[in-house]
Coordinates of C-alpha atoms in Angstrom, one line a residue:
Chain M
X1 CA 0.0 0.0 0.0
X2 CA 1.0 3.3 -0.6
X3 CA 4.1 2.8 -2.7
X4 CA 4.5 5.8 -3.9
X5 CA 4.8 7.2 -0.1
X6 CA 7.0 4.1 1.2
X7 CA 10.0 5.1 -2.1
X8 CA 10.0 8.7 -0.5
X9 CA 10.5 7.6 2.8
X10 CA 13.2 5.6 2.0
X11 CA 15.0 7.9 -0.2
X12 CA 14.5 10.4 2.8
X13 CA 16.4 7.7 5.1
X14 CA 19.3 7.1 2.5
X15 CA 19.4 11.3 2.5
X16 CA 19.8 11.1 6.2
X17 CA 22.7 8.3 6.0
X18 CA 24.4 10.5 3.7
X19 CA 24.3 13.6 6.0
X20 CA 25.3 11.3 9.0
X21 CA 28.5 10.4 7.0
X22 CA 29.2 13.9 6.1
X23 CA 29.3 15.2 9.5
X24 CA 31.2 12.5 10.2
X25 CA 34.1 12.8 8.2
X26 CA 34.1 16.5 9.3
X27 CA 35.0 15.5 13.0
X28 CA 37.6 13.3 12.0
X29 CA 39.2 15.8 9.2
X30 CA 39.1 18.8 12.1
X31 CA 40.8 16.5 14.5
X32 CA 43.1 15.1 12.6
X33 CA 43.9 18.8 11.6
X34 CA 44.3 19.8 14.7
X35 CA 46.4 16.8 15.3
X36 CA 49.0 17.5 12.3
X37 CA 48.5 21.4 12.8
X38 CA 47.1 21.7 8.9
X39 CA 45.7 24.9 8.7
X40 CA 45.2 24.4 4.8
X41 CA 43.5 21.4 5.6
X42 CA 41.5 23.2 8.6
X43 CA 40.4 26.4 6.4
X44 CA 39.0 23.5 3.4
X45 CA 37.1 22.0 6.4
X46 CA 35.2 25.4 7.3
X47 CA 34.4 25.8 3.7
X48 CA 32.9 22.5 3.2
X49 CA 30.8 23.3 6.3
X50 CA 28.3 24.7 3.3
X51 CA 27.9 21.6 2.0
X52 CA 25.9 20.1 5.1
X53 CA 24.1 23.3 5.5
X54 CA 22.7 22.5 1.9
X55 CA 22.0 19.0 2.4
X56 CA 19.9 19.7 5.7
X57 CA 18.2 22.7 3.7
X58 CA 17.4 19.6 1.2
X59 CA 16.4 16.7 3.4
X60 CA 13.9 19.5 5.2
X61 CA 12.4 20.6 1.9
X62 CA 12.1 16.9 1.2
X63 CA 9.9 16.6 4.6
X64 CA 7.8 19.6 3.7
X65 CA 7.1 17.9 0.6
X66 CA 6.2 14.6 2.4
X67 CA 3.7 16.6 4.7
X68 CA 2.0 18.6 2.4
X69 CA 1.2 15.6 -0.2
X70 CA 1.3 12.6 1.4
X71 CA -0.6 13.3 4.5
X72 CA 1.4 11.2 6.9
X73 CA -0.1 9.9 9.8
X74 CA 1.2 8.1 13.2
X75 CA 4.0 6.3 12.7
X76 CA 4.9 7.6 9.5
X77 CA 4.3 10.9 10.6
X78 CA 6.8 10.8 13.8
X79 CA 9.3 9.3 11.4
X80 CA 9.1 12.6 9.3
X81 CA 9.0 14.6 12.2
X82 CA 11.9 12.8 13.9
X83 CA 13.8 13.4 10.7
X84 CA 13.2 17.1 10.7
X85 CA 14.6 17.3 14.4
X86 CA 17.6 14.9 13.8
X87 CA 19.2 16.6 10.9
X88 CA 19.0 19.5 12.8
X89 CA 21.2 17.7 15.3
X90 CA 23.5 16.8 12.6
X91 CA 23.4 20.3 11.1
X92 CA 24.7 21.8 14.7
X93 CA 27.8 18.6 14.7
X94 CA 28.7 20.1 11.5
X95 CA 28.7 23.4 12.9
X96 CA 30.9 21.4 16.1
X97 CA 33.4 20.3 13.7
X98 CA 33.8 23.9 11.8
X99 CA 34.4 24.9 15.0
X100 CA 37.2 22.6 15.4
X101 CA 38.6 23.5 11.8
X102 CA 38.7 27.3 13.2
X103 CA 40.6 26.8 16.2
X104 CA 43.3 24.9 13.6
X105 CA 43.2 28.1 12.1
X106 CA 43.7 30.1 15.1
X107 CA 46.5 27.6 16.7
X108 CA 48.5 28.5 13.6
X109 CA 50.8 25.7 13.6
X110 CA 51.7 26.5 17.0
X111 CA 53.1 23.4 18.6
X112 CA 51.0 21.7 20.9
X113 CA 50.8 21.8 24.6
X114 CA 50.3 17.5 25.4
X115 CA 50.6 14.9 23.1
X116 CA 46.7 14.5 21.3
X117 CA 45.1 11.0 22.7
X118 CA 42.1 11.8 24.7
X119 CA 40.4 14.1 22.1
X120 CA 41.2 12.0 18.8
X121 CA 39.7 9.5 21.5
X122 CA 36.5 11.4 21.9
X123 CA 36.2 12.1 18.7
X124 CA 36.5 8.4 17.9
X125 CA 33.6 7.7 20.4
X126 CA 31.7 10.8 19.2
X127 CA 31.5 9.7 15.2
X128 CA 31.1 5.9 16.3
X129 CA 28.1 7.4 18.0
X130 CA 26.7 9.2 15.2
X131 CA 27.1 6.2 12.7
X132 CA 25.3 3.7 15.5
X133 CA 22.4 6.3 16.5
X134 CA 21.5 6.3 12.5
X135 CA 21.7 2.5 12.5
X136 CA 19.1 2.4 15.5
X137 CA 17.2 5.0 13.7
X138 CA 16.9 2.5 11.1
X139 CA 15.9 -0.6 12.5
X140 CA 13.6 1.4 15.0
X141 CA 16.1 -0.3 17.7
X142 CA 15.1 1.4 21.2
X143 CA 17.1 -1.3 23.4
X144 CA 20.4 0.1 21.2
X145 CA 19.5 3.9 21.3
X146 CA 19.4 3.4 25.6
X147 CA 22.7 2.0 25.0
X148 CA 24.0 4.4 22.6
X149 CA 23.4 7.4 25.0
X150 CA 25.3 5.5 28.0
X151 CA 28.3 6.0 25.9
X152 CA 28.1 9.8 26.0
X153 CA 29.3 8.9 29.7
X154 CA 32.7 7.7 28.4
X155 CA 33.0 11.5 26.4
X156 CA 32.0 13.1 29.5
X157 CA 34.5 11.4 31.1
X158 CA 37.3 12.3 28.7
X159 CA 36.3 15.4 28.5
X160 CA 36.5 16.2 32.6
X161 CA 39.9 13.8 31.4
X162 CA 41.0 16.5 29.3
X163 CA 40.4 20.0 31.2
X164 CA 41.7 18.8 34.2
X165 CA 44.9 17.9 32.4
X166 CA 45.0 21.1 30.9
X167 CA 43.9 23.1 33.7
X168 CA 47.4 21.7 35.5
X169 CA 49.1 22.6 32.3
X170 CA 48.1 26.0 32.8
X171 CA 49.4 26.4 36.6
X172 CA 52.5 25.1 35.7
X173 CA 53.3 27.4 32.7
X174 CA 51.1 30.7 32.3
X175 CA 52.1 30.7 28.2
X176 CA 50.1 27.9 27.4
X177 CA 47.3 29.4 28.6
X178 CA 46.0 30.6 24.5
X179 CA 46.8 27.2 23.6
X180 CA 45.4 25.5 26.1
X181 CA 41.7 27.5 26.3
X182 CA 41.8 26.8 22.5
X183 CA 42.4 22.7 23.1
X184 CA 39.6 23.3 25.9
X185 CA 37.2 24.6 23.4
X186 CA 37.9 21.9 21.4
X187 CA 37.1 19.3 23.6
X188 CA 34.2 21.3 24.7
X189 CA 32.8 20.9 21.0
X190 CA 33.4 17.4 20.7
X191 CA 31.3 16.7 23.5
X192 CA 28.5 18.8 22.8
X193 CA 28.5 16.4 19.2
X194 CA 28.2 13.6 21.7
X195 CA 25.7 15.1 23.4
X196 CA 23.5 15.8 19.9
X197 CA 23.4 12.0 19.5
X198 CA 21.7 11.3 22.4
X199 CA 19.4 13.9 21.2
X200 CA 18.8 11.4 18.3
X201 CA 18.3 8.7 20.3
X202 CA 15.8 10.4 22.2
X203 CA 14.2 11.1 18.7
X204 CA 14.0 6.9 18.2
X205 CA 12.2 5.8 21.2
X206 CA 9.9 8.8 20.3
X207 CA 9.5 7.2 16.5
X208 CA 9.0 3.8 17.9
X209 CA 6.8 4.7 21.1
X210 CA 5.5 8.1 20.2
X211 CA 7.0 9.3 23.9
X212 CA 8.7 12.4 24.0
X213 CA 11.5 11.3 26.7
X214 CA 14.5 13.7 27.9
X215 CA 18.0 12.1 29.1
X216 CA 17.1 8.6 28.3
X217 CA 19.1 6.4 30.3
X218 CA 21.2 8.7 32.2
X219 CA 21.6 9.6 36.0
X220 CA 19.6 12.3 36.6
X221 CA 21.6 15.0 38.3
Chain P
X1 CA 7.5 -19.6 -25.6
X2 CA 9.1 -15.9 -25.2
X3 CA 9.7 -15.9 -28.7
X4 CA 6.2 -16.7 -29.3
X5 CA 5.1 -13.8 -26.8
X6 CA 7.6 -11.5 -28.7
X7 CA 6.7 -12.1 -32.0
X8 CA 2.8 -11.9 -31.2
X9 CA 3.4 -8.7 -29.2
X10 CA 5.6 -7.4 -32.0
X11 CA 2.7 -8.2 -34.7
X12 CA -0.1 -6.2 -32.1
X13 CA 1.6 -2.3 -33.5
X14 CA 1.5 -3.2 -36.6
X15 CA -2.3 -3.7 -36.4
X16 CA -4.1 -0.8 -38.0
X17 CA -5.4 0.4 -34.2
X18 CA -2.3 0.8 -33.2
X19 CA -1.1 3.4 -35.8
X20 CA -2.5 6.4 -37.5
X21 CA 0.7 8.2 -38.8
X22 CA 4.2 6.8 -40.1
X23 CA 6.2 8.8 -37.1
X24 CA 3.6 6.3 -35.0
X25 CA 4.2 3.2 -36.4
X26 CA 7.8 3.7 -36.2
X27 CA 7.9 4.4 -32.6
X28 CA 4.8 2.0 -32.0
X29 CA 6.6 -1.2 -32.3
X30 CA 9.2 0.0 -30.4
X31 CA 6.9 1.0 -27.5
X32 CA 4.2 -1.3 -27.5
X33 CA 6.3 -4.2 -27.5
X34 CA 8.2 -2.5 -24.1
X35 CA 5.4 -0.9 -22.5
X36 CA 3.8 -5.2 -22.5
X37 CA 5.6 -5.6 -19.5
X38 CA 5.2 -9.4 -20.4
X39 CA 7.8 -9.7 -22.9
X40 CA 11.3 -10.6 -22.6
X41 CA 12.9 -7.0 -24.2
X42 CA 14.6 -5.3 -21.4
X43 CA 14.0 -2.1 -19.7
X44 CA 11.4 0.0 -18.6
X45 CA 11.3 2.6 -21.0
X46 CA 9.8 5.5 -18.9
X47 CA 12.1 5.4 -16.9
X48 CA 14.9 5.8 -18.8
X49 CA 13.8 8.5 -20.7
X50 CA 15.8 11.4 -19.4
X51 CA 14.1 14.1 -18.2
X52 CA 10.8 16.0 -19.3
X53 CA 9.3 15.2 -22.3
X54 CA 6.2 16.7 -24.0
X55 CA 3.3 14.0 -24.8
X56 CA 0.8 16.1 -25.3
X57 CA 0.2 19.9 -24.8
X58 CA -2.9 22.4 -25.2
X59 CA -2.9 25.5 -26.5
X60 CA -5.3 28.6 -26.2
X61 CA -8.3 25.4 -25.8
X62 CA -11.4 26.9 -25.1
X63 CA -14.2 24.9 -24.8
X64 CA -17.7 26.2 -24.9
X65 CA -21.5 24.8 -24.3
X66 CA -23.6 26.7 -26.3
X67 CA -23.4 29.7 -25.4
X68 CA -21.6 28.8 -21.8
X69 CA -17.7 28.5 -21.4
X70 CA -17.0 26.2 -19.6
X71 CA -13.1 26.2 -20.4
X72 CA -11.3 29.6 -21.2
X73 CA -7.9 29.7 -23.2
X74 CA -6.1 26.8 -21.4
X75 CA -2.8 26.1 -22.7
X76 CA -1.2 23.7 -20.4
X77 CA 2.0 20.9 -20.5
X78 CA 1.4 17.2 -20.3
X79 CA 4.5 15.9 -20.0
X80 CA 5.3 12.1 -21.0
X81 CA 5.0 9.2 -18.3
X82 CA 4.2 12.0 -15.7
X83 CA 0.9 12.3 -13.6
X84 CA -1.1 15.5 -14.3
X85 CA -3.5 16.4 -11.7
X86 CA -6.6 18.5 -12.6
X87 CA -7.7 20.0 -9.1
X88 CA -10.6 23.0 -8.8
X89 CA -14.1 23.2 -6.9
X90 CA -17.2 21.7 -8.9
X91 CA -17.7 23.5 -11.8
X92 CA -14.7 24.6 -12.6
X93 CA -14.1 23.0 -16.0
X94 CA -11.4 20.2 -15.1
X95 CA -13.7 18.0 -16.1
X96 CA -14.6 19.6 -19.2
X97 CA -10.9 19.8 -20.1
X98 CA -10.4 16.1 -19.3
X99 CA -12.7 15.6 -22.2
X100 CA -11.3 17.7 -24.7
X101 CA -8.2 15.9 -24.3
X102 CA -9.5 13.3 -26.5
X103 CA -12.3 14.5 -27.7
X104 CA -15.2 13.5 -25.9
X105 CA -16.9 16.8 -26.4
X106 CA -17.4 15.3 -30.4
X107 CA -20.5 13.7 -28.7
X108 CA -22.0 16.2 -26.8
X109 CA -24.8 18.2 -28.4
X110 CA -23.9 22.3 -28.7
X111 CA -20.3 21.8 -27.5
X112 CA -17.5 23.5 -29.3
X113 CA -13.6 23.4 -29.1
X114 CA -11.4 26.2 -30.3
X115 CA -7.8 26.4 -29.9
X116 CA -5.5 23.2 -30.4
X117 CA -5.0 20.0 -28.3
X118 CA -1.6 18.2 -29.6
X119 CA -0.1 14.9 -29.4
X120 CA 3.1 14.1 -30.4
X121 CA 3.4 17.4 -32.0
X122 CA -0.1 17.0 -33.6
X123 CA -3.2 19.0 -33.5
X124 CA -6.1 16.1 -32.6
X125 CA -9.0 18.4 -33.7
X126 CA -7.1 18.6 -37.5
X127 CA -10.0 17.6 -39.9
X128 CA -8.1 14.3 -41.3
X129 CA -7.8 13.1 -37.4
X130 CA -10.0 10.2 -37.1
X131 CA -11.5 10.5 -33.4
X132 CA -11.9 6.8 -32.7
X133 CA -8.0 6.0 -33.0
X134 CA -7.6 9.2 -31.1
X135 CA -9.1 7.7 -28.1
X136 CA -7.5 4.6 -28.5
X137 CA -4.2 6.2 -28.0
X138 CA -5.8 8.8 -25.2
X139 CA -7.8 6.0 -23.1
X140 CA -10.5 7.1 -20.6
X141 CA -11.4 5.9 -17.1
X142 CA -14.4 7.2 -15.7
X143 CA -15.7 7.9 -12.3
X144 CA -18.2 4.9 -11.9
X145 CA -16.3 1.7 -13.1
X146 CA -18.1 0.7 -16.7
X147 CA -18.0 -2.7 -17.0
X148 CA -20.2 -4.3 -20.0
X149 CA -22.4 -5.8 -17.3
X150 CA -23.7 -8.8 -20.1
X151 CA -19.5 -9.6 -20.9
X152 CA -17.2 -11.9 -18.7
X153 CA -14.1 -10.4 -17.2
X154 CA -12.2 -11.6 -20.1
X155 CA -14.3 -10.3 -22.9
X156 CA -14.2 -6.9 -21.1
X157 CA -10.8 -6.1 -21.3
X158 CA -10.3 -7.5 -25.1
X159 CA -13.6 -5.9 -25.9
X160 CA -11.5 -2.5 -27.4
X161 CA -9.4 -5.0 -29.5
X162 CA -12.5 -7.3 -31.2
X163 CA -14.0 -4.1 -32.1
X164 CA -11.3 -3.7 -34.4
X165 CA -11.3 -6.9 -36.1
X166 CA -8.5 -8.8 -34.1
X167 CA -10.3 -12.2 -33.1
X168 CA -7.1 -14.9 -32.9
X169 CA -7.4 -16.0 -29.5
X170 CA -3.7 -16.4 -28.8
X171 CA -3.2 -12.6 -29.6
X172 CA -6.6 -12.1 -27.2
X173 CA -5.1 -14.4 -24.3
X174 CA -1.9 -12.6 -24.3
X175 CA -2.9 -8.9 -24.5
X176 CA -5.9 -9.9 -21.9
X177 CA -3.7 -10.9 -19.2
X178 CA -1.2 -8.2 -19.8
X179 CA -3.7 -5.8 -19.5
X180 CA -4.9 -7.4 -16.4
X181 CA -1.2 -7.6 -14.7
X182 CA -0.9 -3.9 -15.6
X183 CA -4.5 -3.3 -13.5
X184 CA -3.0 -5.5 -11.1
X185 CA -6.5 -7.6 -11.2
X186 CA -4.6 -10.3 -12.6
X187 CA -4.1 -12.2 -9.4
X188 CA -7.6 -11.5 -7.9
X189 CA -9.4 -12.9 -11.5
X190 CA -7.2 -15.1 -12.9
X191 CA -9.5 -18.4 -12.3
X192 CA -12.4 -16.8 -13.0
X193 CA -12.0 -15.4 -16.7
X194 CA -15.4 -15.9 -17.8
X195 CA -17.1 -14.7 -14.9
X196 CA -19.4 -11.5 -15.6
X197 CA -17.4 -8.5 -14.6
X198 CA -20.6 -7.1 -12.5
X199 CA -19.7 -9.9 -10.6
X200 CA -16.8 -8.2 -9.4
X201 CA -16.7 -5.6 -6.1
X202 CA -16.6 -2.0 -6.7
X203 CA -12.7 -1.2 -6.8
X204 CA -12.0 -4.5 -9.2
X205 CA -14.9 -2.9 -11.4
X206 CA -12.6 -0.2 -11.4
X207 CA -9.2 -1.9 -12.1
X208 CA -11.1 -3.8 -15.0
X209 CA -11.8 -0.6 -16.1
X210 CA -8.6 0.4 -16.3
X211 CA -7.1 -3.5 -18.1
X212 CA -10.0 -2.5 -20.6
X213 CA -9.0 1.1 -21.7
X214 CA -5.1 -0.6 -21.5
X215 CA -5.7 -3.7 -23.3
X216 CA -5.9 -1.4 -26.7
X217 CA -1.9 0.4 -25.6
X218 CA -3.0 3.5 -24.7
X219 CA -0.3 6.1 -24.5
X220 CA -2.2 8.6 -22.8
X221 CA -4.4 7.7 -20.0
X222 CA -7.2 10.2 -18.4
X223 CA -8.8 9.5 -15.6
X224 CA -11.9 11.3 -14.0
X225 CA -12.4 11.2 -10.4
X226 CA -11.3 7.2 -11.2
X227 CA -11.6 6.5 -7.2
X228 CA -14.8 9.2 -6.3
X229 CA -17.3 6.0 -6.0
X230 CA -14.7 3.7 -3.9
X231 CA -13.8 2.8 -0.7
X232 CA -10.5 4.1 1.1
X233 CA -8.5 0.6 0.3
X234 CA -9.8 0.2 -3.2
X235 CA -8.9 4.0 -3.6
X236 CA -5.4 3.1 -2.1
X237 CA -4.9 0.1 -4.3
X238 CA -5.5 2.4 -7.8
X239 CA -3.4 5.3 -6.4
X240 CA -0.5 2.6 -6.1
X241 CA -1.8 1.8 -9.7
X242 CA -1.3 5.1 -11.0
X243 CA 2.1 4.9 -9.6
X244 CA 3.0 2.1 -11.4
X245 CA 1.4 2.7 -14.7
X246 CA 3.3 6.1 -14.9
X247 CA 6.3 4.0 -16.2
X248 CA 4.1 2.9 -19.1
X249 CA 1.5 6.1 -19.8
X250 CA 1.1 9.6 -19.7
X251 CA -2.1 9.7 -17.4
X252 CA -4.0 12.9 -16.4
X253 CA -6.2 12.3 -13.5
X254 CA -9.4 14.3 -12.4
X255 CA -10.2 14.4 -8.9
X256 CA -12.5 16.3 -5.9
X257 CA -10.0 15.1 -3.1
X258 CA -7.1 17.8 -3.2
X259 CA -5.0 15.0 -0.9
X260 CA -5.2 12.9 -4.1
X261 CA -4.1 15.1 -6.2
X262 CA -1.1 16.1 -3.8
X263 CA -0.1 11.9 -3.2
X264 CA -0.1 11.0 -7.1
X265 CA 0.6 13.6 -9.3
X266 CA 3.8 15.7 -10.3
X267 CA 2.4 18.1 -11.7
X268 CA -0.8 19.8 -11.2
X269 CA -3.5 22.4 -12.5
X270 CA -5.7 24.1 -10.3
X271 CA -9.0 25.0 -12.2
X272 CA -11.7 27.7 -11.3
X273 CA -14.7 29.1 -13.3
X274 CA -13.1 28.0 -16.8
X275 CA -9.8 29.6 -16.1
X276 CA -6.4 27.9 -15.3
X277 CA -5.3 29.9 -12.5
X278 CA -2.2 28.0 -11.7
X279 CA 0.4 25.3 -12.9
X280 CA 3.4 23.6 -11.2
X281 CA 4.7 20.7 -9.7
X282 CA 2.7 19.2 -7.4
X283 CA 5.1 19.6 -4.3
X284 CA 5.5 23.9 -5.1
X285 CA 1.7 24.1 -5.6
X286 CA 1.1 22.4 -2.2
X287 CA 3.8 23.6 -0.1
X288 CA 4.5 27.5 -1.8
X289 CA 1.2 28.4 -4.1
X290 CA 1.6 31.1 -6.0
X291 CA -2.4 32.9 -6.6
X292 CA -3.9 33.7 -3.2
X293 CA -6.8 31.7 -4.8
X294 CA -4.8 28.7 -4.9
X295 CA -3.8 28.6 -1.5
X296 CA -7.2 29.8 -0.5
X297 CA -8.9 26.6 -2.6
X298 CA -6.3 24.2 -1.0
X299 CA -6.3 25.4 2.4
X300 CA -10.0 24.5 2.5
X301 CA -11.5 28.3 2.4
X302 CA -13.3 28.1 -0.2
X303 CA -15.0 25.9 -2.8

């Protein structure tokens, strides 16, 4: 039934897989910028930044079109909305991993204050997140989205990881301190991106169970 | 046995109902024997075709009723295996439109056509035009289902083709259940060929309706209000239809429910008192009209 309705939707999940991927090889370009100090590399990054833009501004005009001739109801409907809400998400880790591309700029081939393993690390975490949340997205897999947001703990945890290391770094020598805030603000952006997946995962259990649910699976604090 | 189906698909074109210029018999072969969907040739050729092409197209038409107009100066795109949707409150001349298209309005008392309707390229209304082969390559689906209430299921859909002499059964079987795979009724029927076709429910009236005007290799298709007397499942089943039949015809489609319109065309005209008030793909129409009286008419204002 409906056939015509069930090629859009899936053309409207491929579209989404194709985003996922592009934000995804921005986080790991920015870092591993960062980590080789490429400031060419870094200022391509920020201009390819227009090319997500673009594709959200497409996937969104695809989900007007779905609304206004397709009449989606219930499931269907929540999938299209969930859509609209996720590449948003994915339109902000772009913006994340610009971010990262700038402070390469910034850093200017200065050398760096620690050797780079927890935030290559977090940003490993962060795109395995992204690729996994899609997957659950998918096959409408609530069990895996609970799981996917208890992984955000581990970026937490490198991130405290990472600005307590730099906070010492700081004390013990006052010129890192530009460096240093700069390294901070990456790490700060690369767990906000961690953070956006569980936003998607949120978006799944409300696809599958129509609940609107906030920090699934987390302490509450 | 695919050989046989080839080369009794491949002799069907070269029937005299198939053909009315040389241009059409030249690309008829070719098209009727792909557009079978039961013969062995590869492809789908809709599909393939790259981008828009013009099937048919009307210029300045202007239809009038005596002294009423009931369409005013219409000159509107039908593009090839694309769905055009005719959309407009009662009255509004879709209808009457529809029925220009291929010439229906040669039957009704007092009505006059001005301005051209073309296919391929050709003006249908051109003196040497004979009518009859014109609606064999513009087919027509109406809004009750029309079966020949005394004929079984099987002489209904190869009741276009006996009416033009072809009788050989094997020709008959062939083009009867291709026809009836395209309507997707195939399934539903297929042990019960000789079964009235009033004995069928509503929506299968319908899609027998739709193997009929098929059976004969339409390239145009027009459809009015072809789901207004059926229930939401039937109506679902021939939207799906349309869908798939798109590969293989041109179809303009007449219909009351804006929603329809909006799920199965791509492109689509809205209609009021006679005058074409705007054209577009069916996703800008619905999501960024144009008139105010568009938006007005699909926002459920008026009419």
């Amino acid at each position: 039934m409906r056939i015509a309705f069930q090629e859009h939707l899936k053309t409207l999940n491929r579209e989404l897989h194709t985003m996922a991927e592009m934000v995804n090889r921005a986080i790991i370009r920015s870092v591993t910028a960062l980590k080789e100090r490429d400031v060419e590399e870094a200022k391509k990054i920020k201009k390819d930044d227009i090319h997500i833009n673009n594709k959200r501004f497409e996937i969104e005009e695809q989900c007007i079109h779905l609304i206004a001739t397709q009449q989606p109801v219930a499931t269907q409907l929540r999938e299209i909305i969930a859509v609209l809400n996720i590449i948003t998400d994915l339109e902000r880790m772009g913006d994340y991993a610009e971010g990262i591309a700038k402070i390469v700029i910034k850093l200017n081939g200065a050398e760096s204050v620690k050797p780079l393993i927890d935030i290559p690390r977090m940003a490993e975490i962060a795109t395995d997140m992204v690729t996994q949340s899609l997957d659950a997205f998918a096959d409408r897999d609530v069990a895996r989205a609970r799981e996917i947001t208890a992984m955000d703990d581990d970026v937490d945890d490198l991130y405290h990881q990472v600005i307590r290391e730099l906070i010492s770094i700081m004390i013990e020598d006052p010129r890192t301190i530009t460096r240093c805030t700069y390294l901070m603000w990456v790490a700060h952006n690369l767990e906000r991106i961690a953070d956006r997946v569980t936003n998607i995962c949120e978006r799944i259990i409300f696809l599958v169970t129509g609940e609107l649910v906030e920090n699934i699976g987390k302490d509450q604090d | 046995m695919m050989n046989l189906i080839q080369s009794i698909t491949s002799k069907v074109p070269s029937l005299p109902l198939f053909a009315t210029s040389e241009s059409r018999q030249a690309s008829g072969a070719a098209e009727a024997g792909t557009s079978t969907g039961i013969s062995g040739t590869s492809g789908t050729p809709g599909k393939e075709k790259a981008g828009k092409q013009l099937r048919m197209e009307t210029r300045d038409l202007t239809v009038r009723y005596g002294s009423t107009v009931g369409v005013k100066n219409v000159s509107l795109p039908i593009y090839d295996n694309q769905v055009l949707a005719l959309i407009g409150p009662s009255g509004c001349g879709k209808t009457t439109y529809l029925r220009a298209l291929n010439r229906m309005h040669d039957l009704t008392r007092g009505a006059s056509v001005t301005g051209s309707v073309l296919l391929d390229g050709k003006n249908i209304y051109d003196s040497e035009v004979n009518p009859v082969i014109i609606r064999r390559r513009i087919g027509m689906v109406f809004q009750k289902p029309t079966p020949f209430p005394t004929m079984s299921i099987y002489d209904n859909v190869v009741a276009g083709l006996k009416l033009v002499g072809i009788r050989k059964r094997s020709v008959l079987d062939v083009v009867c259940e291709r026809a009836l795979k395209q309507a997707a009724l195939f399934d539903e029927v297929k042990d019960r060929l000789k079964s009235p076709g009033s004995s069928l429910s509503g929506g299968q009236q319908q899609r027998l309706s739709i193997a009929r005007a098929l059976a004969v290799g339409p390239e145009v298709l027009l459809m009015d209000e072809p789901t207004s007397s059926l229930d939401p499942q039937s109506t679902s089943r021939i939207e799906d239809l349309i869908h798939e039949l798109k590969n293989q015809v041109t179809i303009v489609i007449v219909t009351h429910n804006m929603q329809q319109a909006a799920r199965v065309s791509d492109n689509t005209a809205f209609f009021y008192v006679g005058d074409l008030i705007e054209y577009g793909p069916t996703s800008t129409l619905f999501t960024k009209p144009k008139e105010t009286r568009t938006e007005e008419y699909i926002t459920g204002r008026f009419g």
